[in-house]
Every structure is written in C-alpha cells, then in structure tokens.
CSV table of C-alpha atoms in Angstrom, one decimal:
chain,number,residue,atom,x,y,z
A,1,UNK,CA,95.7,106.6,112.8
A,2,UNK,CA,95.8,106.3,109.1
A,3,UNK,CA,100.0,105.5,108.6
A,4,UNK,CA,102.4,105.1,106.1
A,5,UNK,CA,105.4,103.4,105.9
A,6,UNK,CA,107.9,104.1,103.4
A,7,UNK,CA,111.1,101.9,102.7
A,8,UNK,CA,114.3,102.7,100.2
A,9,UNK,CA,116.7,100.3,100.2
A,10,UNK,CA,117.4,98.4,97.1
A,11,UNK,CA,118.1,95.2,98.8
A,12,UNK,CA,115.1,92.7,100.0
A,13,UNK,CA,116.5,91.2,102.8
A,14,UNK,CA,118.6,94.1,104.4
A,15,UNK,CA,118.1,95.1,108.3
A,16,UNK,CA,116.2,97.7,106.6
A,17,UNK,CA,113.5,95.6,105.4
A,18,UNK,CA,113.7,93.4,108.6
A,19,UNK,CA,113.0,96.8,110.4
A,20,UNK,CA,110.0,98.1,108.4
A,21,UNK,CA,108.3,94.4,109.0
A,22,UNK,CA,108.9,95.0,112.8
A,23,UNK,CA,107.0,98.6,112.4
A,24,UNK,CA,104.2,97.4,110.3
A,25,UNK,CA,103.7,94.9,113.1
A,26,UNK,CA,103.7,97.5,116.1
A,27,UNK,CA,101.2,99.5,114.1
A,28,UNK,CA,99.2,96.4,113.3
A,29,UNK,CA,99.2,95.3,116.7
A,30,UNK,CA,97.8,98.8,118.0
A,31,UNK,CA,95.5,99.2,116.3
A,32,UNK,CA,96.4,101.7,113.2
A,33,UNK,CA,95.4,101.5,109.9
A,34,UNK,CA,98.7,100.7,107.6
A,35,UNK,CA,99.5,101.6,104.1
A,36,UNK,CA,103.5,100.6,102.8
A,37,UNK,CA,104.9,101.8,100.0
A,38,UNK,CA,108.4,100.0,99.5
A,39,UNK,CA,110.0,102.6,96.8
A,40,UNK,CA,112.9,99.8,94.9
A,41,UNK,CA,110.2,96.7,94.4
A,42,UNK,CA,108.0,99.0,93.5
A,43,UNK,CA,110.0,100.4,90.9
A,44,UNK,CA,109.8,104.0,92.1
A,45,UNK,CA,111.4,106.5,89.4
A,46,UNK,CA,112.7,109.6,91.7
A,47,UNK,CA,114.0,111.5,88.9
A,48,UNK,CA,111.7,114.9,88.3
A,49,UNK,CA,110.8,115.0,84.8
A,50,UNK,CA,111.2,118.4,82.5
A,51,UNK,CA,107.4,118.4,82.9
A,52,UNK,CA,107.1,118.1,86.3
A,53,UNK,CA,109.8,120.6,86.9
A,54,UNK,CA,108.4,123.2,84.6
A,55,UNK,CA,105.2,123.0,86.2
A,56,UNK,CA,106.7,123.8,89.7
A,57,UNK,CA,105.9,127.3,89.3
A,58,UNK,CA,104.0,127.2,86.4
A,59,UNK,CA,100.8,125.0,88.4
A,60,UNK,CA,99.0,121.8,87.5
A,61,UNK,CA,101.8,120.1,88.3
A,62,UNK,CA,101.4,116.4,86.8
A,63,UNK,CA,100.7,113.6,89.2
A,64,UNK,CA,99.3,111.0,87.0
A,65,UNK,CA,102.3,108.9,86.7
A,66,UNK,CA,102.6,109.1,90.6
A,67,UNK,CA,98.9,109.2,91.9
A,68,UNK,CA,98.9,106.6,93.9
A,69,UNK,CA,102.0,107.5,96.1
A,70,UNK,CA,100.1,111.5,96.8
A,71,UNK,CA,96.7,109.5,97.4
A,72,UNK,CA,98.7,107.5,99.8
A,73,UNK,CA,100.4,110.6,101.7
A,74,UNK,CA,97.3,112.9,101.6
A,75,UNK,CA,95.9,110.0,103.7
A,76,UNK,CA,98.2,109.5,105.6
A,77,UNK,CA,98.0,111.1,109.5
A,78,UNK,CA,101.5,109.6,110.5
A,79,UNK,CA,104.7,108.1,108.6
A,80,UNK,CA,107.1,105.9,108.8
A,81,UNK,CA,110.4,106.4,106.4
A,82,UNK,CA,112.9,103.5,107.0
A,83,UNK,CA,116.2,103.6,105.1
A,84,UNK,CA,119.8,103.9,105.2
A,85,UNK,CA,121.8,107.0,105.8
A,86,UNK,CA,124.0,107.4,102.9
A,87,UNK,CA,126.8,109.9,103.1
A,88,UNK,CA,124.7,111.4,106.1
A,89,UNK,CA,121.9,112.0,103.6
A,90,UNK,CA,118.8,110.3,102.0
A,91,UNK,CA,118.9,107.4,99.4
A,92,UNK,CA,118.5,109.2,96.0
A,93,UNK,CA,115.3,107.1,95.6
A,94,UNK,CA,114.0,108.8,99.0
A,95,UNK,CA,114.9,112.3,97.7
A,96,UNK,CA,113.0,111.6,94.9
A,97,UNK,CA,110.2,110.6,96.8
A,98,UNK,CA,110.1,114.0,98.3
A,99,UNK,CA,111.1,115.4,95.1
A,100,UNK,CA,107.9,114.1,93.2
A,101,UNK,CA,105.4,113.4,95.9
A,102,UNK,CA,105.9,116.2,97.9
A,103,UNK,CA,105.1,118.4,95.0
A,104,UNK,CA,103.9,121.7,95.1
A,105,UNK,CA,99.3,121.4,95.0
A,106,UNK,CA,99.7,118.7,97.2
A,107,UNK,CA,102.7,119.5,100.6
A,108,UNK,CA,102.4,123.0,99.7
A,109,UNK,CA,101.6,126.1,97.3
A,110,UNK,CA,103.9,128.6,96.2
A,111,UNK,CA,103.5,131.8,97.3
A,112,UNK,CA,102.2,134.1,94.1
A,113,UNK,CA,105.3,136.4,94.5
A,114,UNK,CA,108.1,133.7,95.3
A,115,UNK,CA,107.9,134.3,99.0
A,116,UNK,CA,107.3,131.3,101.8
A,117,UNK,CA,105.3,128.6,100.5
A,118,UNK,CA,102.1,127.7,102.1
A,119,UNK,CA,101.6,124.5,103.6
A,120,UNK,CA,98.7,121.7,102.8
A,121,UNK,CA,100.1,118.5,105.1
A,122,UNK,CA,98.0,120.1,107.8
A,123,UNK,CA,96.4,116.2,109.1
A,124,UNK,CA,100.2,114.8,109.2
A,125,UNK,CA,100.9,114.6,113.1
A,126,UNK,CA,103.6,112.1,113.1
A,127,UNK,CA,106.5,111.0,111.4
A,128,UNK,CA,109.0,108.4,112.6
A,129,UNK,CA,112.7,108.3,110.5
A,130,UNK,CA,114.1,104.9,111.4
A,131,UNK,CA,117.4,105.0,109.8
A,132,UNK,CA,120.6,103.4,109.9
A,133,UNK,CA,124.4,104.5,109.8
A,134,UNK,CA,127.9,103.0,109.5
A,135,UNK,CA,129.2,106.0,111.6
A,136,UNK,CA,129.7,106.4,114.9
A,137,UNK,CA,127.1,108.2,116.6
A,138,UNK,CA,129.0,111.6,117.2
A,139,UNK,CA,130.0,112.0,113.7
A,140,UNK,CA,126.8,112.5,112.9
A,141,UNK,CA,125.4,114.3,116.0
A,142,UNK,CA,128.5,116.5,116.7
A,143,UNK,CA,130.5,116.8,113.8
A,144,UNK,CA,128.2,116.9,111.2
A,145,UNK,CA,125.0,118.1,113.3
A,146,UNK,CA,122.5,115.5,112.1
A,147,UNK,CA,121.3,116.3,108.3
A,148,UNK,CA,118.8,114.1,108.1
A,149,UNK,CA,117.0,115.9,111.0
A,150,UNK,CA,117.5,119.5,110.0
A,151,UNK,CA,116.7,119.3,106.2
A,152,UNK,CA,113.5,116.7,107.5
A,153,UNK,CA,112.7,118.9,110.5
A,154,UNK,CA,112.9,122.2,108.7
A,155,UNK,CA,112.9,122.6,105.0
A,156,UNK,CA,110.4,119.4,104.8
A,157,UNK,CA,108.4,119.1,107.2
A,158,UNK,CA,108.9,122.4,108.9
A,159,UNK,CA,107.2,124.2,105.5
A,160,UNK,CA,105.0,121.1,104.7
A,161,UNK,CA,103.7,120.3,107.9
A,162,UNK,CA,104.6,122.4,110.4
A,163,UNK,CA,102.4,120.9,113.3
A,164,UNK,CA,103.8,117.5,113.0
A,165,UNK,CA,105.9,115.7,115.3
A,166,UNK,CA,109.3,114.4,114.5
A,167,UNK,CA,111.3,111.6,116.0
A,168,UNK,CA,114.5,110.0,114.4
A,169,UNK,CA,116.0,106.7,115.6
A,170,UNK,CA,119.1,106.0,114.3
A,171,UNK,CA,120.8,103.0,114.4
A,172,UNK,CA,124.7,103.6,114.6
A,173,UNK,CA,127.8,101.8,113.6
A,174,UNK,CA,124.7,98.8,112.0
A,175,UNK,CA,127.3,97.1,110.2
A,176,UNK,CA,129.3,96.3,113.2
A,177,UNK,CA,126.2,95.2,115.4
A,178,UNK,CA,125.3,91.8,116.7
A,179,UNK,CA,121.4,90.6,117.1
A,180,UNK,CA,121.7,91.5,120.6
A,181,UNK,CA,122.3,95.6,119.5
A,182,UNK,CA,120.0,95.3,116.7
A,183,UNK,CA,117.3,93.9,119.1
A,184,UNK,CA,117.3,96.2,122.1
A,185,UNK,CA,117.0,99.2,118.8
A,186,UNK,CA,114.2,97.4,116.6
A,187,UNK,CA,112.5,97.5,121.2
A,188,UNK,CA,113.4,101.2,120.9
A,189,UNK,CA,111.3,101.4,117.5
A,190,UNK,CA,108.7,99.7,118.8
A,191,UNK,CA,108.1,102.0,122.1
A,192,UNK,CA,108.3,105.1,119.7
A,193,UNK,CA,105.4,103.5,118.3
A,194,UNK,CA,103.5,102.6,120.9
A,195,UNK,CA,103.7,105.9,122.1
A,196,UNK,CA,101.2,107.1,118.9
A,197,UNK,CA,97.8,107.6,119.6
A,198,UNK,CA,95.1,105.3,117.9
C-alpha cells in the first residue's frame, strides 16, 4: 500500500522519533510504498490562516502553501501518525495538520445547506495512531474514555473516511519505562503492521 507516516514531536531524538524509524522499517521490510512527513523539521505552520478559514464555506479553499502535505494524503491508502499524547489530546502541530490538510475539497465537502459533510478519503483503509502517554493506562481508558480515539475515530475519520480501519497503540506511563517495556511495545507496533496487506 501507498503509506504515510506522520511524526509531531518537536524533539529529534525522542522515543517518538525512535518509534517512527521502527515503523518506516516494518513498512519497508513488507513491502509498502512509504512517504514521511515529520511536521517540526519540516517546519509545519498549523495555524489556519484568515484566508483559509474564510474559504471553509466559502470554496476554493487555498492549498498552495500546503500542496505537498494534501498530495501526500490523497495518495496515501494507509497512515501512520506517531506522537505524544498531550493533556490526553493531539500536539497542537498535529491538530493543525488536520486543521489545514484535512481541509474541506480534499477529506470532505460541505453539504450546500450546513448539513453532514460528504466524504472524499474514500481509498484510505488504514490508519495506525502510535502514541505515547505519561498516564497510567486507566486514566485514559476509564476515566477519561480515550479522546484521542473518539475525536480520531468519529469526527475525523468517521466523516473523512468512514471505511477505514482504526487501531491505536498507546504506550503508557513512557517516561517511567525501561528498554525492556519500550521493546516488547515498538514488537506490538510492528505486528499491527505486519498485519496490513501489501
């Protein structure tokens, strides 16, 4: 498959860049063709300008300044997005990614009288979240009811691309962990993987 991996975290050498190497490996090694988009080195802006905003309803929404990036998701038939959980949410330069990218004439039209939008993602089948989290695992699965899953699962991708596959690996308490923990996950990541068809 034609997959792309997106990264947000503003630090080179954080787990979270260790595990996006291991995933463009995996997909490497199986076979896929891989595109990466790493959205700090690359300079990303995720702020929505007044132009972009205005033209949300408006159409011809402007993608020159971010062509590249909806070239690289229109392509794309599975992604990868690996980042941090901050405050059980997306890194602001991941929500702008979706803010900006995921515009509407390319995920999705608006409907002419406000109603449901319309979806256009309809070749993305997969998409992998391989995130990470300083809390324990039932803050975020029974307290807080995983976030990043429901506003992924159904206001994105559920509106976007509603025939795609979600899985979410999250990788709790990762502060805490020794190589040992962080191994037997980056495994985990790598069967979820494997699992894709070529």
């Amino acid at each position: 498959m034609r997959c792309l991996v997106v990264t947000a975290h503003p630090l080179p050498n954080s787990l979270c860049a260790s595990l996006r190497d291991r995933v463009v490996e995996t997909l490497h090694a199986a076979g896929h063709e891989v595109a990466t988009e790493d959205l700090y080195a690359e300079r990303f802006d995720p702020a929505l300008s007044p132009a972009e905003r205005g033209a949300y309803y408006a159409g011809g929404f402007p993608i020159d300044a971010i062509a590249d990036q909806v070239e690289r998701l229109l392509a794309a038939e599975a992604i990868v997005l690996v980042f941090p959980t901050w405050w059980f949410g997306f890194p602001a330069m991941l929500k702008g990614w979706f803010d900006r990218v995921w515009a509407p004439g390319v995920a999705y039209d608006h409907a002419d009288d406000y109603g449901p939008i319309r979806p256009r993602l309809h070749g993305l089948r997969q998409v992998l979240v391989v995130t990470t989290l300083g809390s324990p695992w039932w803050v975020d699965r029974l307290l807080l009811r995983q976030p990043v899953r429901r506003v992924l699962g159904t206001a994105i991708l559920g509106t976007c691309a509603p025939r795609c596959r979600l899985r979410l690996c999250s990788l709790y308490r990762s502060e805490r962990l020794g190589s040992a923990q962080v191994e037997r996950f980056a495994r985990r990541v790598e069967a979820q993987l494997r699992r894709w068809p070529v």
